[in-house]
PDB file of C-alpha atoms in Angstrom:
ATOM      1  CA  MET A  82      -1.338 -15.347  -4.344  1.00  0.00           C
ATOM      2  CA  GLY A  83       0.324 -11.953  -4.193  1.00  0.00           C
ATOM      3  CA  GLN A  84       3.165 -10.480  -2.202  1.00  0.00           C
ATOM      4  CA  GLY A  85       1.673  -8.552   0.712  1.00  0.00           C
ATOM      5  CA  LEU A  86       3.634  -5.401   1.406  1.00  0.00           C
ATOM      6  CA  VAL A  87       4.055  -3.878   4.829  1.00  0.00           C
ATOM      7  CA  THR A  88       3.701  -0.172   5.421  1.00  0.00           C
ATOM      8  CA  PRO A  89       6.991   1.284   6.658  1.00  0.00           C
ATOM      9  CA  PHE A  90       6.935   4.161   9.111  1.00  0.00           C
ATOM     10  CA  LYS A  91       9.596   6.776   9.758  1.00  0.00           C
ATOM     11  CA  GLU A  92      12.208   5.611  12.245  1.00  0.00           C
ATOM     12  CA  GLY A  93      11.168   6.569  15.761  1.00  0.00           C
ATOM     13  CA  ASP A  94       7.742   7.744  14.553  1.00  0.00           C
ATOM     14  CA  THR A  95       4.990   5.151  14.404  1.00  0.00           C
ATOM     15  CA  TYR A  96       2.521   7.606  12.852  1.00  0.00           C
ATOM     16  CA  THR A  97       4.343   8.927   9.787  1.00  0.00           C
ATOM     17  CA  ILE A  98       4.551   6.685   6.742  1.00  0.00           C
ATOM     18  CA  ASP A  99       7.931   6.485   5.051  1.00  0.00           C
ATOM     19  CA  PHE A 100       6.731   6.671   1.456  1.00  0.00           C
ATOM     20  CA  ASP A 101      10.290   6.475   0.074  1.00  0.00           C
ATOM     21  CA  GLU A 102      10.865   3.163   1.863  1.00  0.00           C
ATOM     22  CA  TYR A 103       7.496   1.909   0.664  1.00  0.00           C
ATOM     23  CA  ARG A 104       8.522   2.701  -2.914  1.00  0.00           C
ATOM     24  CA  LYS A 105      11.682   0.614  -2.328  1.00  0.00           C
ATOM     25  CA  PHE A 106       9.535  -2.312  -1.085  1.00  0.00           C
ATOM     26  CA  VAL A 107       7.495  -2.201  -4.286  1.00  0.00           C
ATOM     27  CA  GLN A 108      10.647  -2.070  -6.399  1.00  0.00           C
ATOM     28  CA  TYR A 109      12.087  -5.034  -4.487  1.00  0.00           C
ATOM     29  CA  PHE A 110       9.047  -7.174  -5.281  1.00  0.00           C
ATOM     30  CA  LEU A 111       9.300  -6.305  -8.971  1.00  0.00           C
ATOM     31  CA  GLN A 112      12.387  -8.508  -9.247  1.00  0.00           C
ATOM     32  CA  ASP A 113      12.099 -11.443 -11.641  1.00  0.00           C
ATOM     33  CA  LYS A 114      11.791 -13.976  -8.806  1.00  0.00           C
ATOM     34  CA  PHE A 115       8.559 -12.315  -7.615  1.00  0.00           C
ATOM     35  CA  VAL A 116       7.080 -10.893 -10.808  1.00  0.00           C
ATOM     36  CA  ASP A 117       4.769 -13.862 -11.498  1.00  0.00           C
ATOM     37  CA  VAL A 118       3.092 -13.482  -8.129  1.00  0.00           C
ATOM     38  CA  GLY A 119       1.690  -9.951  -8.180  1.00  0.00           C
ATOM     39  CA  ILE A 120       1.463  -7.348  -5.447  1.00  0.00           C
ATOM     40  CA  VAL A 121      -1.152  -6.946  -2.763  1.00  0.00           C
ATOM     41  CA  ASN A 122      -1.609  -3.438  -1.462  1.00  0.00           C
ATOM     42  CA  PRO A 123      -1.046  -3.084   2.301  1.00  0.00           C
ATOM     43  CA  GLU A 124      -3.853  -4.454   4.368  1.00  0.00           C
ATOM     44  CA  ALA A 125      -2.106  -5.783   7.447  1.00  0.00           C
ATOM     45  CA  ALA A 126      -2.873  -4.503  10.928  1.00  0.00           C
ATOM     46  CA  GLU A 127      -1.812  -0.970   9.980  1.00  0.00           C
ATOM     47  CA  ILE A 128      -4.783  -0.561   7.641  1.00  0.00           C
ATOM     48  CA  PHE A 129      -6.944   0.300  10.633  1.00  0.00           C
ATOM     49  CA  TYR A 130      -4.664   3.219  11.459  1.00  0.00           C
ATOM     50  CA  LEU A 131      -4.179   4.725   8.006  1.00  0.00           C
ATOM     51  CA  THR A 132      -6.267   7.584   6.754  1.00  0.00           C
ATOM     52  CA  SER A 133      -8.076   7.326   3.456  1.00  0.00           C
ATOM     53  CA  ASP A 134      -5.527   9.749   1.957  1.00  0.00           C
ATOM     54  CA  GLU A 135      -2.614   7.626   3.193  1.00  0.00           C
ATOM     55  CA  ARG A 136      -4.111   4.450   1.726  1.00  0.00           C
ATOM     56  CA  LYS A 137      -4.756   6.282  -1.539  1.00  0.00           C
ATOM     57  CA  LYS A 138      -1.157   7.532  -1.711  1.00  0.00           C
ATOM     58  CA  LEU A 139       0.200   4.023  -1.057  1.00  0.00           C
ATOM     59  CA  LEU A 140      -1.928   2.677  -3.889  1.00  0.00           C
ATOM     60  CA  GLU A 141      -0.825   5.499  -6.201  1.00  0.00           C
ATOM     61  CA  ILE A 142       2.841   4.736  -5.466  1.00  0.00           C
ATOM     62  CA  THR A 143       2.220   1.030  -6.070  1.00  0.00           C
ATOM     63  CA  LEU A 144       0.577   1.670  -9.434  1.00  0.00           C
ATOM     64  CA  GLN A 145       3.323   4.110 -10.481  1.00  0.00           C
ATOM     65  CA  GLU A 146       6.109   1.675  -9.664  1.00  0.00           C
ATOM     66  CA  VAL A 147       4.386  -1.400 -11.068  1.00  0.00           C
ATOM     67  CA  ASN A 148       3.431   0.429 -14.269  1.00  0.00           C
ATOM     68  CA  GLY A 149       1.450  -2.569 -15.515  1.00  0.00           C
ATOM     69  CA  MET A 150       4.279  -5.103 -15.005  1.00  0.00           C
ATOM     70  CA  VAL A 151       2.340  -7.252 -12.517  1.00  0.00           C
ATOM     71  CA  PRO A 152      -1.225  -7.430 -11.232  1.00  0.00           C
ATOM     72  CA  VAL A 153      -2.029  -5.234  -8.235  1.00  0.00           C
ATOM     73  CA  PHE A 154      -4.721  -6.390  -5.838  1.00  0.00           C
ATOM     74  CA  SER A 155      -6.182  -3.665  -3.696  1.00  0.00           C
ATOM     75  CA  GLY A 156      -9.231  -3.109  -1.608  1.00  0.00           C
ATOM     76  CA  PHE A 157     -10.656  -0.468   0.626  1.00  0.00           C
ATOM     77  CA  MET A 158     -11.693  -0.319   4.210  1.00  0.00           C
ATOM     78  CA  ASP A 159     -13.742   1.908   6.433  1.00  0.00           C
ATOM     79  CA  LEU A 160     -15.726   1.508   9.601  1.00  0.00           C
ATOM     80  CA  ARG A 161     -18.855   2.996   8.025  1.00  0.00           C
ATOM     81  CA  SER A 162     -20.846   2.065   4.930  1.00  0.00           C
ATOM     82  CA  LYS A 163     -20.607   5.671   3.752  1.00  0.00           C
ATOM     83  CA  GLY A 164     -16.814   5.401   3.896  1.00  0.00           C
ATOM     84  CA  TYR A 165     -16.822   2.267   1.753  1.00  0.00           C
ATOM     85  CA  ILE A 166     -18.938   4.039  -0.844  1.00  0.00           C
ATOM     86  CA  GLU A 167     -16.680   7.103  -0.869  1.00  0.00           C
ATOM     87  CA  GLN A 168     -13.559   4.992  -1.290  1.00  0.00           C
ATOM     88  CA  ALA A 169     -15.094   2.855  -4.021  1.00  0.00           C
ATOM     89  CA  LYS A 170     -15.777   5.984  -6.067  1.00  0.00           C
TER      90      LYS A 170
END
């Protein structure tokens, strides 16, 4: 079971992701007490509101910070089959 991360948004702005705070979340869960668990890329309620580019950037940040230290579990989501195919590529 992995640590599910939330997606932080800029204070007072529920539409703009705070990528710096997200990076801090990832770093927090790389502490020794969590390292055996792994990290799950964000897929809480906000996933329905993120663009494909935003989800991609969150995954890129996760992979950069983790740098192979722990497993990263990620998926993709779209409302159309075509979107799933595009994201899988």
